[in-house]
Amino acid sequence: MMRYYIVFVSVFILFLGACTDSTAGDADRHDITLAHNHATDHPVHASLEHFKEEVETNSDGDMQVTIYANEQLGSEREVIELTQTGAVDATKVSAAALESFRPEYSIFNLPYLFESEDEFKEKMNDPEIANVLYQSSEDIGFVGLTYFDAGMRSLYTADRVVESTDDMAGLKVRVQPSAASVNMIEALGGTATPMGYGEVYTALQSGIIDAAENNLTSLVSSRHGEVADYWIYTEHTVVPDMFIMNKALLDEMSDEHREIIYDASDSANEFHEVVWAEATREAEDVAQNEMGVEFREVDKSSFIEASQPLHEEMKQDETMAPIYEMFRGEDDEAN
Ligand code: GCU
């Protein structure tokens, strides 16, 4: 089924390319197809629009970017596969979706890896750290260009109050389709139900799941706040959004165009910092005052304690131990 879908989308995109490619014959002109799964009022869309503007202006129109929002070209897994083959040129996906392509990305689903968002940013803004992730997928067809801060993820429930891991027993929590997300919720005491982002609203409304976990902006942008009574500040993970591009496309560009792409990505990352902070503040207000979500602080100690076995496992894993150390550095020596 998935294979047919990919063939269908690839043919559709080739068709679009044929319609818009007035530049055939000029090797250094590119029509870049960019996909993501958020609504157009989400800050990620604004940041990608910024990227588009920078690329088009700085290349004097030699590079054009077309953005497909709202999962129009498929789920995160599907658009990653399309980016691998080059049917889609670039996409923004959650780091959790990349984990089944490159295990290194599972680091972000380790609960309480970072103490704060600032700590997360400090690490991700260090090129020596970020480049390890960005280059990890070079041999499978794509590379990372930059990341977009997606804040801290917390739990939200249809109608149950959660005060400690004891209250997680029997709670069916939607997680992203990733093994590390499942392990994370199971370690915290809940029952993990993996499903795509687009299915969460109905699942929460109809009782297929009792809860989900995400950042505040997505709670509001996806309108999950309409069907969730409580937001519980567990702040268990910081899972960034990753901006990736087909490697062959980058390789075939002139040095000048490649530099424009990288500069526009850095600029979009900085632009995102500002719109993200604003959107998070606004989302808190809308969720509480328009959607009627009750916000609850929680004592995190039982959650932090329950996540320790996952930290231990990661330290023992051959692939993940260096990544864990890269993010935790010497801080962890004391633990
Ligand atoms: C975040 C992220 C999305 C992801 C979603 C999810 O909102 O930005 O890319 O799909 O989480 O929980 O699936």
Short mmCIF file of C-alpha atoms in Angstrom, two decimals, residues 41 197 215-226 231 279-280 282-288 291 293 295:
data_model
loop_
_atom_site.label_atom_id
_atom_site.label_comp_id
_atom_site.label_asym_id
_atom_site.label_seq_id
_atom_site.Cartn_x
_atom_site.Cartn_y
_atom_site.Cartn_z
CA ASP A 41 -0.53 29.00 10.94
CA TYR A 197 -0.01 13.19 14.13
CA ASN A 215 4.47 20.96 22.74
CA LEU A 216 2.01 23.77 23.47
CA THR A 217 2.07 25.20 19.95
CA SER A 218 0.97 21.90 18.43
CA LEU A 219 -1.71 21.44 21.10
CA VAL A 220 -3.34 24.58 19.76
CA SER A 221 -2.41 24.47 16.06
CA SER A 222 -3.73 20.89 15.72
CA ARG A 223 -6.74 21.90 17.88
CA HIS A 224 -6.15 18.97 20.27
CA GLY A 225 -6.86 21.47 23.06
CA GLU A 226 -10.54 21.32 22.08
CA TRP A 231 -2.20 20.00 30.27
CA ALA A 279 3.67 31.26 19.29
CA THR A 280 4.26 29.38 22.55
CA GLU A 282 0.04 32.78 22.42
CA ALA A 283 -0.75 29.06 22.50
CA GLU A 284 -0.78 29.04 26.29
CA ASP A 285 -3.29 31.86 26.26
CA VAL A 286 -5.53 30.31 23.58
CA ALA A 287 -5.45 26.84 25.17
CA GLN A 288 -6.46 28.20 28.58
CA MET A 291 -10.12 26.00 24.52
CA VAL A 293 -7.60 23.51 28.96
CA PHE A 295 -2.83 23.83 33.14
#
